[in-house]
Tab-separated table of C-alpha atoms in Angstrom:
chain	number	residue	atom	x	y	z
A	904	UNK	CA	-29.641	14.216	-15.308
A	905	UNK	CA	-27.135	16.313	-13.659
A	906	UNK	CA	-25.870	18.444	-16.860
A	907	UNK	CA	-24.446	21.782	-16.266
A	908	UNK	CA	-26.778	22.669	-19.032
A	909	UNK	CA	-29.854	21.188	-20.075
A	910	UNK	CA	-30.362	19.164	-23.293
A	911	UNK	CA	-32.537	20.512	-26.236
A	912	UNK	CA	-34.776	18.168	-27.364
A	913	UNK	CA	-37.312	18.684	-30.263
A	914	UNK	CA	-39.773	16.589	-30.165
A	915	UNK	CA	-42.775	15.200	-32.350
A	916	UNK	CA	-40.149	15.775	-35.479
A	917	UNK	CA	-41.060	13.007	-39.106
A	918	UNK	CA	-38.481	12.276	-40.784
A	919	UNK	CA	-36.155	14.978	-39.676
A	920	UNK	CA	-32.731	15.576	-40.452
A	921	UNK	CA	-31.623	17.793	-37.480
A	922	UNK	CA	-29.044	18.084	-35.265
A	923	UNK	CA	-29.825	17.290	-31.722
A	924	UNK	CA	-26.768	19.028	-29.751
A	925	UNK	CA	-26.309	17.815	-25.932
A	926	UNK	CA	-24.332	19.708	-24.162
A	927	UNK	CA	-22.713	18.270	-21.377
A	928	UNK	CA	-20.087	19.437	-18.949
A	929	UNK	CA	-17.873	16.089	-17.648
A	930	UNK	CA	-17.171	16.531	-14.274
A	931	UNK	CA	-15.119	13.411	-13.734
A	932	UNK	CA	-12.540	14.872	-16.861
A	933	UNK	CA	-13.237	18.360	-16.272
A	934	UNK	CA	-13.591	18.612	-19.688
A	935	UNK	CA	-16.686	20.032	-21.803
A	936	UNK	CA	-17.977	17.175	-24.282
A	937	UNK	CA	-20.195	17.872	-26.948
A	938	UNK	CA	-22.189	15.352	-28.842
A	939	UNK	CA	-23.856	15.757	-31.976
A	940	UNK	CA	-26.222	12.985	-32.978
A	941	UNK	CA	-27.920	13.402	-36.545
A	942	UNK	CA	-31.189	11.792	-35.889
A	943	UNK	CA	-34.414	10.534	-37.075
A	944	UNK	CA	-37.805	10.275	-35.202
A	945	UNK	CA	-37.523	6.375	-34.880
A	946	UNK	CA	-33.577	6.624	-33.482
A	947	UNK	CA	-34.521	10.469	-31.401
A	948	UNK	CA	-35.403	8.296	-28.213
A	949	UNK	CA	-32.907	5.312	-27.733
A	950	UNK	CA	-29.943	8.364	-28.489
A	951	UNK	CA	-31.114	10.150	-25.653
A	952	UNK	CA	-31.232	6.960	-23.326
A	953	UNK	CA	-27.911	5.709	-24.416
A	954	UNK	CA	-26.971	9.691	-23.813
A	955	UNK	CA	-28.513	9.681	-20.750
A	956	UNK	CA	-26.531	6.658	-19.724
A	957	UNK	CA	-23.101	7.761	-20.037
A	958	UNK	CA	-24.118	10.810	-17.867
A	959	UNK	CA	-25.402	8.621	-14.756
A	960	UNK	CA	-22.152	6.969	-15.736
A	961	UNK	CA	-19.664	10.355	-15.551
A	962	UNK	CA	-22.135	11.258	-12.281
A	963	UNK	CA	-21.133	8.428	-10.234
A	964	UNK	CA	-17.447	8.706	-11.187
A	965	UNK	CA	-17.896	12.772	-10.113
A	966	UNK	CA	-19.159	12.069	-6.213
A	967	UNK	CA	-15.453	10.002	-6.189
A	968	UNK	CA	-14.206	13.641	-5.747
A	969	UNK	CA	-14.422	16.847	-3.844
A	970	UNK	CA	-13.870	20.056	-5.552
A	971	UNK	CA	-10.733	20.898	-4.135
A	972	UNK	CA	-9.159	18.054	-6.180
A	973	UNK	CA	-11.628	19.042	-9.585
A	974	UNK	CA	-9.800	21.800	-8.675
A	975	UNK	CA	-6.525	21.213	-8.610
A	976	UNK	CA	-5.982	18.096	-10.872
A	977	UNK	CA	-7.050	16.529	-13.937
A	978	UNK	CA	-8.836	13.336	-13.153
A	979	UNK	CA	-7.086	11.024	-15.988
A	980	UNK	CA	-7.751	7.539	-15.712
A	981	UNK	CA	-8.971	4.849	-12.968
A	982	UNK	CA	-5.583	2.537	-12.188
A	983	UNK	CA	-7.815	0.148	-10.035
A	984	UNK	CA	-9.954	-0.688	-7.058
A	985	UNK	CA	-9.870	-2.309	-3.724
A	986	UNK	CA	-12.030	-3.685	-0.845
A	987	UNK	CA	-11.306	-0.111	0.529
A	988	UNK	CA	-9.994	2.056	-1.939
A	989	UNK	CA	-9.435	3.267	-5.431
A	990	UNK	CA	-6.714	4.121	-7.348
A	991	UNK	CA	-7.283	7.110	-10.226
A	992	UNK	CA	-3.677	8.344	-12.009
A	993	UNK	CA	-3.921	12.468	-11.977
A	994	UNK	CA	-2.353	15.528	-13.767
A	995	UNK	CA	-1.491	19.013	-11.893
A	996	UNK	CA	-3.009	21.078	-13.767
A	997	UNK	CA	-0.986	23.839	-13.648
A	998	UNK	CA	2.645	22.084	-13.681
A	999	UNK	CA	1.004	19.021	-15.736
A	1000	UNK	CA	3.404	16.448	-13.101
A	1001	UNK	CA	1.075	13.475	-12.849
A	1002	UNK	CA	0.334	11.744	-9.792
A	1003	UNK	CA	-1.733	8.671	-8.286
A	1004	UNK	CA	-4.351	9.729	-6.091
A	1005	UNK	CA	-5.620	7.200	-3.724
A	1006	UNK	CA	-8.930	7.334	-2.182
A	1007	UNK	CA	-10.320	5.640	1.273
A	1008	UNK	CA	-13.914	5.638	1.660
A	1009	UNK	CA	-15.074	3.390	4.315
A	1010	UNK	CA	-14.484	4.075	8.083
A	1011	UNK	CA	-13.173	0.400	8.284
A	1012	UNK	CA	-10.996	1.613	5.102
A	1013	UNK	CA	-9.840	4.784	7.298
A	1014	UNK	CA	-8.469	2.396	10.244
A	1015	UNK	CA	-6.431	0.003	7.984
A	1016	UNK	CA	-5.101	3.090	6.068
A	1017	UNK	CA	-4.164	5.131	9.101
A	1018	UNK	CA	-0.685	3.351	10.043
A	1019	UNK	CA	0.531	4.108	6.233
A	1020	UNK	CA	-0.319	7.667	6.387
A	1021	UNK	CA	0.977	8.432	9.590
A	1022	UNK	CA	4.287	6.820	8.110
A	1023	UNK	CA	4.451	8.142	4.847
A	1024	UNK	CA	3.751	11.478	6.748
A	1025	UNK	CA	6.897	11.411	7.844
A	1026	UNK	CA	9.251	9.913	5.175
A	1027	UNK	CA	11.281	11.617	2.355
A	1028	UNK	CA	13.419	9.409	0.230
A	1029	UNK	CA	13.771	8.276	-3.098
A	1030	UNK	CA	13.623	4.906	-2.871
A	1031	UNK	CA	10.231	5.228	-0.926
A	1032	UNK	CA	7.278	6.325	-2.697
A	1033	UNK	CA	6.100	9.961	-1.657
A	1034	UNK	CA	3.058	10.934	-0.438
A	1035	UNK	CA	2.756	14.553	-2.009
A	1036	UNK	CA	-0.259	15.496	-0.149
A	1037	UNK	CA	-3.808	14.709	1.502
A	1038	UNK	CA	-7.338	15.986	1.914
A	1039	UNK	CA	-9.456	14.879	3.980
A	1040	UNK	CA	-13.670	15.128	4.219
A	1041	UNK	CA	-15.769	13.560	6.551
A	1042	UNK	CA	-16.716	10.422	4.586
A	1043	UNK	CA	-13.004	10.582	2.630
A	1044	UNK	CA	-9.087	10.610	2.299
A	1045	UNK	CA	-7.517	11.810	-0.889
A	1046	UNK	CA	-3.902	10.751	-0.764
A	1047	UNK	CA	-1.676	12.259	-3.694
A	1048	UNK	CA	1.075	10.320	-3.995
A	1049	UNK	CA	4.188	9.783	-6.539
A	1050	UNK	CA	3.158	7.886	-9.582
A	1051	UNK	CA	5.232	5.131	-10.720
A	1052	UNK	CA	4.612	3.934	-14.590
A	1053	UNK	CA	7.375	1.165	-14.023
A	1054	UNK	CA	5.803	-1.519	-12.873
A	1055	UNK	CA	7.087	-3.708	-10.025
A	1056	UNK	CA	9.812	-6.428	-9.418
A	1057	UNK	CA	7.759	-9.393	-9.334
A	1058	UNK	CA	6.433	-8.545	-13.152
A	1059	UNK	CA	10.290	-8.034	-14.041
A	1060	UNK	CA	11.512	-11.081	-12.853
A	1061	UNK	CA	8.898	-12.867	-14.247
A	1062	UNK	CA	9.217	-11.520	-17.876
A	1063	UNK	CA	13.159	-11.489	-18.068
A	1064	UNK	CA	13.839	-14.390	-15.576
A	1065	UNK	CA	17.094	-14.494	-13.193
A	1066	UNK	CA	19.034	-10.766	-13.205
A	1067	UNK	CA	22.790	-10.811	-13.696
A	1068	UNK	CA	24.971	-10.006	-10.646
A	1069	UNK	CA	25.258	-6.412	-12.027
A	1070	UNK	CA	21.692	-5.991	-12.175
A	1071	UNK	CA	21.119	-7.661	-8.965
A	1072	UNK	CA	23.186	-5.649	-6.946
A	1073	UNK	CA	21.764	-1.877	-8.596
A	1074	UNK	CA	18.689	-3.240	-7.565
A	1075	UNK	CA	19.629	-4.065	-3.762
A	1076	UNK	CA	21.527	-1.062	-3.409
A	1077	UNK	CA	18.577	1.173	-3.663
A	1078	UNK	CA	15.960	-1.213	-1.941
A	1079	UNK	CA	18.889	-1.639	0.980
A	1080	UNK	CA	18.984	2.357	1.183
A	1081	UNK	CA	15.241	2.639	1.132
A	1082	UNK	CA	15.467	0.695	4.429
A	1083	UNK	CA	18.091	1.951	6.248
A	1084	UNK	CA	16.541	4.946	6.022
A	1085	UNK	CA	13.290	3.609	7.395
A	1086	UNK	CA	15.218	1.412	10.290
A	1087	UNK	CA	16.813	4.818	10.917
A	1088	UNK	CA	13.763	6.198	11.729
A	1089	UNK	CA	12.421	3.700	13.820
A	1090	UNK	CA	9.929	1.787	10.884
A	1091	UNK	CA	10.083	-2.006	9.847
A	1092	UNK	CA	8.191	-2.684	6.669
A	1093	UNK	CA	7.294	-6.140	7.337
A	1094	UNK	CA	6.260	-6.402	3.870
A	1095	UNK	CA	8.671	-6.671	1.609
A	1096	UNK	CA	8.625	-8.679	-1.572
A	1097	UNK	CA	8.901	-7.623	-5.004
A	1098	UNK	CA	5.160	-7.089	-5.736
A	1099	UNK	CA	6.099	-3.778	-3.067
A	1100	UNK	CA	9.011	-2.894	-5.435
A	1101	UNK	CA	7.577	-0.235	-8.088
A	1102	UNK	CA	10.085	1.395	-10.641
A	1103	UNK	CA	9.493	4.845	-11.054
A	1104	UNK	CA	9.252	4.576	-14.984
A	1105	UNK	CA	9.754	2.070	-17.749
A	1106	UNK	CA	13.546	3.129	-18.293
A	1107	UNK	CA	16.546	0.919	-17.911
A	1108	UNK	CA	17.707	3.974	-15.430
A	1109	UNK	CA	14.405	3.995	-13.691
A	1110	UNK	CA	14.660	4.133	-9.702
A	1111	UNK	CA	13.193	1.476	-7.349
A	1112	UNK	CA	10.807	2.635	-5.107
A	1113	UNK	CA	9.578	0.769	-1.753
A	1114	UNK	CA	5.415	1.044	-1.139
A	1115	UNK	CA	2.814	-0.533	0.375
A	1116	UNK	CA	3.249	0.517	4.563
A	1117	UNK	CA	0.227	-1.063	5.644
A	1118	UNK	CA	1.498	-3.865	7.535
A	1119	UNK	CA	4.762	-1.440	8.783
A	1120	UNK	CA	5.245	-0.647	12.681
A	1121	UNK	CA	6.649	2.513	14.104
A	1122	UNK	CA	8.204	2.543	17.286
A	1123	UNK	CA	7.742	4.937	20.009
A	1124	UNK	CA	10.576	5.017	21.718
A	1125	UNK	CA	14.396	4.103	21.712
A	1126	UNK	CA	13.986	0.658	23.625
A	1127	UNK	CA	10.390	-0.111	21.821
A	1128	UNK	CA	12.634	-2.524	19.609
A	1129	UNK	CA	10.276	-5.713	19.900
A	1130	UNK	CA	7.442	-6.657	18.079
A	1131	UNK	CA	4.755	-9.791	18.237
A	1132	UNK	CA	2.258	-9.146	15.465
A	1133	UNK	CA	2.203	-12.006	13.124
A	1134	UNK	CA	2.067	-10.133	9.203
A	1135	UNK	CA	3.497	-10.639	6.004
A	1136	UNK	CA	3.414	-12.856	3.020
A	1137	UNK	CA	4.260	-16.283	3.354
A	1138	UNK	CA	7.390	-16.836	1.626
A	1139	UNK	CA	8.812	-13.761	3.052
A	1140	UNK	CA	8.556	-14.077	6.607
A	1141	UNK	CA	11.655	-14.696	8.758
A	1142	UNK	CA	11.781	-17.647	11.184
A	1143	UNK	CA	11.650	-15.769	14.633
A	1144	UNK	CA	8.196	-14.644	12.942
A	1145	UNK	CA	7.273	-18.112	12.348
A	1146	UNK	CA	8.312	-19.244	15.760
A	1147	UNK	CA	5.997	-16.782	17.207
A	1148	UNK	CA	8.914	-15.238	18.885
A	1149	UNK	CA	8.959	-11.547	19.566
A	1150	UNK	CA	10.976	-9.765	16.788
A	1151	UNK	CA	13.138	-6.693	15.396
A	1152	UNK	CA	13.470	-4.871	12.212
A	1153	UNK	CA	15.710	-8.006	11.211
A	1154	UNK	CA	12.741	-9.297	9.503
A	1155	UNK	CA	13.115	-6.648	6.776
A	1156	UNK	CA	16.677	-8.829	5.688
A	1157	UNK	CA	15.587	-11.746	5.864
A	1158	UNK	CA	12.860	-10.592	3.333
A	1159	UNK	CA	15.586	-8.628	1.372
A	1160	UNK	CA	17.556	-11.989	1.254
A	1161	UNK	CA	14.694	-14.031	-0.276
A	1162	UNK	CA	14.017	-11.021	-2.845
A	1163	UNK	CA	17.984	-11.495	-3.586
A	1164	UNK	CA	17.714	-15.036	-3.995
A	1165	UNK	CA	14.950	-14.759	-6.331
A	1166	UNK	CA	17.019	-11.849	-8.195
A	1167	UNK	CA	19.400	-14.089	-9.056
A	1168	UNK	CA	17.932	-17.955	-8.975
A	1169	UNK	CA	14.681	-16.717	-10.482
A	1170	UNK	CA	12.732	-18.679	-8.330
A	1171	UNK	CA	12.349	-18.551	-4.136
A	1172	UNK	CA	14.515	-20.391	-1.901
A	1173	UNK	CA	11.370	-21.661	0.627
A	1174	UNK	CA	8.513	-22.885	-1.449
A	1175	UNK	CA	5.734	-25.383	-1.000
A	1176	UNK	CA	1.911	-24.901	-1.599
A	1177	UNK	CA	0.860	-26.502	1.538
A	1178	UNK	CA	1.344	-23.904	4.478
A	1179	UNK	CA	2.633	-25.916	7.092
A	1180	UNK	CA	5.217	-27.564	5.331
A	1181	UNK	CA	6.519	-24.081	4.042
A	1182	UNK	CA	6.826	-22.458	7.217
A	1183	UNK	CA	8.992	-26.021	8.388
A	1184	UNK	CA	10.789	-25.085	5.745
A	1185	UNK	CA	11.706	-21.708	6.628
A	1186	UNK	CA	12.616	-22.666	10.483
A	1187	UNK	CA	14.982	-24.923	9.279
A	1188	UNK	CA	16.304	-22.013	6.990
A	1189	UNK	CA	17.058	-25.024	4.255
A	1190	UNK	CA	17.507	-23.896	0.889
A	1191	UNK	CA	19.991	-24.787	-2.273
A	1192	UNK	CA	22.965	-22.496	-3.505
A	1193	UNK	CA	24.363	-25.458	-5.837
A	1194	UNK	CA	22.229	-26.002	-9.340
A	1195	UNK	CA	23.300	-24.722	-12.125
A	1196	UNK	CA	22.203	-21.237	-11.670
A	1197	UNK	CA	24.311	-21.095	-8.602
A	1198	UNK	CA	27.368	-21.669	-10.359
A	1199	UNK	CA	27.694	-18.811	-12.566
A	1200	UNK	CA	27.046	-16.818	-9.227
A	1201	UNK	CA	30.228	-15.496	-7.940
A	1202	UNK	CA	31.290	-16.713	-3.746
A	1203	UNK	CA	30.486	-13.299	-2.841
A	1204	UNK	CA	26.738	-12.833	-4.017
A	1205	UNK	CA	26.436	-16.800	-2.300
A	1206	UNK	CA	27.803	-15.236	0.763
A	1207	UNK	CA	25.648	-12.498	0.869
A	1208	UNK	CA	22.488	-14.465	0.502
A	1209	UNK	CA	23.686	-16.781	3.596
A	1210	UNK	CA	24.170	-13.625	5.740
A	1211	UNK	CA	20.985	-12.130	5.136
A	1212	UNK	CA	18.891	-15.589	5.285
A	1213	UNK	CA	20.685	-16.462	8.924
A	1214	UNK	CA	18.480	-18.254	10.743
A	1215	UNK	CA	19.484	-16.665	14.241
A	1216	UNK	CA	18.658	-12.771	13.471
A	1217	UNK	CA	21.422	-11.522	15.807
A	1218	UNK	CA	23.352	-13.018	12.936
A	1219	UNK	CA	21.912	-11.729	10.256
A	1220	UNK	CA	23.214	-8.936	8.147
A	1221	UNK	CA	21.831	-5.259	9.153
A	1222	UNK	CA	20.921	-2.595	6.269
A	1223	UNK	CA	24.220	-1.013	7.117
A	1224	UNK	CA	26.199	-4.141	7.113
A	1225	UNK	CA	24.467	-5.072	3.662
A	1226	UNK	CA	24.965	-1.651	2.175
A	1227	UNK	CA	29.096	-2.802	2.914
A	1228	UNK	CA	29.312	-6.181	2.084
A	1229	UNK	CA	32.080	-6.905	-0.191
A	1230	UNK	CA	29.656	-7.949	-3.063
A	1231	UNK	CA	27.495	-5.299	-2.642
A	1232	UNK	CA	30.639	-2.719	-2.984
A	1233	UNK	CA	32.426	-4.874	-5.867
A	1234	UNK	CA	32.427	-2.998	-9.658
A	1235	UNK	CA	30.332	-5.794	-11.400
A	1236	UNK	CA	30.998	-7.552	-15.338
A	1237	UNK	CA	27.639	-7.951	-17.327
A	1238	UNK	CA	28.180	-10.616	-18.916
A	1239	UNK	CA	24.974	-12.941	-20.525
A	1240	UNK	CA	24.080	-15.341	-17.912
A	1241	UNK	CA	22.823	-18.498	-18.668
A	1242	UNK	CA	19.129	-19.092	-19.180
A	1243	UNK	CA	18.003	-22.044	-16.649
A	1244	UNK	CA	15.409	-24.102	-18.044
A	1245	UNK	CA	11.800	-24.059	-17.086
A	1246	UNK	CA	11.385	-20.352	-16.791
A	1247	UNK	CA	12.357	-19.294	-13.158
A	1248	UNK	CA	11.577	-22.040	-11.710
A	1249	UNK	CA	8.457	-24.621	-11.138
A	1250	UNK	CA	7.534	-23.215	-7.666
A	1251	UNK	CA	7.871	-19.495	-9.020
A	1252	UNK	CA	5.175	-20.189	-11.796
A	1253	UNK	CA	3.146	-22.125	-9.510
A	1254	UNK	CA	3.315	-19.473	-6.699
A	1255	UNK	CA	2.778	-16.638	-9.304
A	1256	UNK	CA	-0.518	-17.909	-10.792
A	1257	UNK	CA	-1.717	-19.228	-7.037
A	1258	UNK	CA	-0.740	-17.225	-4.230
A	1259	UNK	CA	0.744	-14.150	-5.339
A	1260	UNK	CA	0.029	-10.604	-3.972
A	1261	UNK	CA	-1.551	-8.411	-6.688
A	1262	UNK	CA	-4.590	-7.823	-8.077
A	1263	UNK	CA	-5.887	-9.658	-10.881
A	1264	UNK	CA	-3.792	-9.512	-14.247
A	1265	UNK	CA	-2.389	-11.211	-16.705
A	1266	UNK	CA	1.821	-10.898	-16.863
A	1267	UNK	CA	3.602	-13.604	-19.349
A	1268	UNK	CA	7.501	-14.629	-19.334
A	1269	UNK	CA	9.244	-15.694	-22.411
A	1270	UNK	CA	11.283	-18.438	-20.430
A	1271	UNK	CA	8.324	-19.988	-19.072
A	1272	UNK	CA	6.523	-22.057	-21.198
A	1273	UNK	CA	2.965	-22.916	-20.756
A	1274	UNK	CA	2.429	-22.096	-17.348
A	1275	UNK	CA	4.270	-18.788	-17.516
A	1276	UNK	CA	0.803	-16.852	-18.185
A	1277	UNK	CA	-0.241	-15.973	-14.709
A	1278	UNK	CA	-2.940	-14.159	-13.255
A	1279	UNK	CA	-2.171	-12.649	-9.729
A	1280	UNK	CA	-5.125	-13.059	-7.327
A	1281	UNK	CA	-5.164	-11.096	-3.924
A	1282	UNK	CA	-2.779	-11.069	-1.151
A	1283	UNK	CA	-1.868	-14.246	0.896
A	1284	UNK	CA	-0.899	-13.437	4.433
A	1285	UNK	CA	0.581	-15.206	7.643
A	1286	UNK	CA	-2.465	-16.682	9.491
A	1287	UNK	CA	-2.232	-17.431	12.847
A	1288	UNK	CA	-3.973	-20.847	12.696
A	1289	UNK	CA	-1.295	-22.429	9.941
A	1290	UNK	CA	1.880	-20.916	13.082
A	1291	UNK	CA	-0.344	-22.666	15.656
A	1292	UNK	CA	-0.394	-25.804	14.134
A	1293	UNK	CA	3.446	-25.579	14.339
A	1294	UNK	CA	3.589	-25.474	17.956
A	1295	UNK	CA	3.269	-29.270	19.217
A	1296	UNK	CA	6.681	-29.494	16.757
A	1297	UNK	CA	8.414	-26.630	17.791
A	1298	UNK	CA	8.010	-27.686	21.874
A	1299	UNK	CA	8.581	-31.026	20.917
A	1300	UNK	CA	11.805	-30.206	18.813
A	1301	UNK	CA	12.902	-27.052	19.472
A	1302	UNK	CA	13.186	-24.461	16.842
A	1303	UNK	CA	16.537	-24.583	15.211
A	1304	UNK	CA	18.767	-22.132	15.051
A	1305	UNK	CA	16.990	-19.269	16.491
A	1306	UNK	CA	17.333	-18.377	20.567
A	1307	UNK	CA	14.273	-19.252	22.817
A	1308	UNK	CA	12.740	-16.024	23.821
A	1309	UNK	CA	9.707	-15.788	25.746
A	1310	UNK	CA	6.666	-14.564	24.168
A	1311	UNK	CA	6.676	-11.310	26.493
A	1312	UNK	CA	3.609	-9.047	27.184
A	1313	UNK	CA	4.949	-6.309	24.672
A	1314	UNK	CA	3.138	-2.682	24.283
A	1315	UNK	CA	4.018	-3.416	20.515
A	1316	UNK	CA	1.472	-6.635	20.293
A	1317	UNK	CA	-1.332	-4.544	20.519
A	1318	UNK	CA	-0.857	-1.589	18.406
A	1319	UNK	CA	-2.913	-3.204	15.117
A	1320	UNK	CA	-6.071	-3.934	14.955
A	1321	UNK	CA	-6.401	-8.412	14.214
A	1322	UNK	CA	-7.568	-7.628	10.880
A	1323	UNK	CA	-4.422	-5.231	10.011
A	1324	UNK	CA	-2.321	-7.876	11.425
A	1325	UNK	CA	-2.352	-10.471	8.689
A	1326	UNK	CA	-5.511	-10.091	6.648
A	1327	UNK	CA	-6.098	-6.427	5.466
């Protein structure tokens, strides 16, 4: 039953009292595991079947892996599984670092996988998550990457509620330099939301790390500036997007000003669980800087919020620009902010526990009430049939704020695959 050794059985035994020692060599834990089962006659065969079980079982973990990574790691745990990959956390074995190894196994997996290697390939900063290394068979892709033990944004903000201005701004800083780095070499997430936020471990010091590139662009040259592909999440896509307009990297800030105004309101500043009317909402670029969260928020973090949620992009604030702004560079107090009632917000609970971008799991927040106990179902993205609906409006009405541009023939609108653009 695929044993390194074989199991000694003795059979045709009454009333015994003898050890029946399997010896069995895990190949999933690379560890040897000895059982000793003190049996009878009556209990000899249903041992061996449940034994027999958990073998098949450690089997069909062992064809997850080739034996150049038996041989180099320590396969620890299984963090989780996808449509066309799975997630297993892993220990060097000889420098004991541990690691997240991420495995494609599908050829349709390969495609949708291929833009984020090819980009993490080429990036090296702290606030993005590294890929360390990958291996690659004919049926597989082993990708080692950085582990983070953190978690991610979206679970912080939902357990603690709104961050002070302190906290908000330590956060932006490092998810502001995570992106000029990328815009500096030419790549637009176009993905960015807290769920893509991981901290790097469970400390109060931990770093923020940016992840999940499949839904990212690279340009290929200096003037390939302009994109078309309609991707993201919902509540995180900038107008020009939503207008079907061609775009720049200037959709990354607007999605770094919604993640601000969640920071510090605690709940997002376009919301509404029928499509349409959320995307009319975003075109109009509509949202409130006046409850009573908003007051114990100083001019400057208002200010910065309007800059990066500008309707017109050629408005809007740049990484750069952001990394300056005077609220961004300002020596912060941390004092206790006030707790708003209802726990972050109605739409925040309602968008956590319906249309939120992780797996499945259960998160709770102690300023929630009730509703606060979520579980996170998988990804919503942009469909093209919800932006189509829009367009009798938008030629009707115009679409505020943001210049007409022509929906040009770009070499960008065809780099994705359809199913990479919005549902991967």
């Amino acid at each position: 039953m695929g044993c390194v050794e074989s199991k000694k059985i003795i059979e045709n035994v009454t009333n015994s009292d003898i050890k029946t020692v399997y010896h069995i060599e895990d190949a999933f834990f690379e560890k040897e595991v000895k059982c000793e089962l003190r049996v009878t006659e009556a209990a000899n065969l249903a041992e061996k079947i449940k034994l027999d079980r958990q073998i098949n079982k450690n089997n069909k973990y062992k064809t997850k892996y080739d034996a150049r990574i038996l041989a180099k790691y320590d396969v620890l745990a299984l963090i989780g599984k996808g449509t066309f990959s799975m997630v297993a956390r892993v220990e060097n074995k000889q420098t004991k670092q541990p690691y997240a190894i991420k495995i494609i196994e599908s050829e349709e997996g390969r495609e949708a996988f291929e833009v984020e290697l090819a980009i993490l390939r080429r990036v090296k900063c702290p606030y993005i998550v590294q890929l360390i290394e990958v291996f690659e068979s004919v049926d597989k892709i082993y990708m080692v990457m950085e582990l983070a033990t953190g978690g991610d944004l979206f679970d912080k903000v939902q357990s603690r509620g709104p961050f002070s201005e302190k906290e908000a701004v330590n956060v932006l800083k490092m998810v502001l330099e995570g992106v000029k780095y990328l815009h500096n070499l030419g790549i637009t997430h176009r993905n960015l939301k807290p769920d893509n936020l991981l901290y790097y471990h469970p400390g109060s010091d931990s770093k923020l790390m940016i992840t999940d590139f499949g839904l990212a662009h690279s340009r290929r040259s200096a003037d390939d500036i302009l994109m078309q592909t309609i991707c993201g999440t919902p509540e995180y896509v900038a107008p020009e997007m939503v207008a079907r307009q061609p775009y720049t990297n200037a959709v990354d800030l607007w999605a770094v000003g919604v993640i601000t105004y969640i920071l510090l309101r605690g709940d997002f500043p376009f919301f509404d669980e029928d499509r349409i009317r959320l995307y009319k909402k975003i075109l109009r670029g509509k949202y409130s800087l006046s409850d009573e969260v908003w007051v114990e928020v100083s001019e400057n973090g208002r200010d910065f919020v309007r800059q990066a949620l500008q309707v017109d992009p050629t408005l809007r604030l740049t990484a750069v620009e952001a990394l300056r702004h005077q609220w961004i560079l300002a020596t912060h107090q941390s004092p206790k902010r006030k707790q708003s009632s209802g726990g972050g917000g109605e739409s925040w609970s309602r968008r956590s526990s319906a249309h939120s971008s992780r797996s499945l799991r259960s998160s709770h927040s102690s300023r929630s009430g009730p509703s606060s106990s979520t579980r996170r179902p998988p990804s919503a993205r942009v469909l093209p049939h919800h932006l189509e609906s829009l367009e009798g409006a938008l030629s009707m009405h115009g679409t505020p704020g943001i210049p007409p541009t022509p929906l040009l023939h770009h070499p960008c609108s065809t780099r994705h695959p359809p199913h990479s653009s919005w549902e991967r």
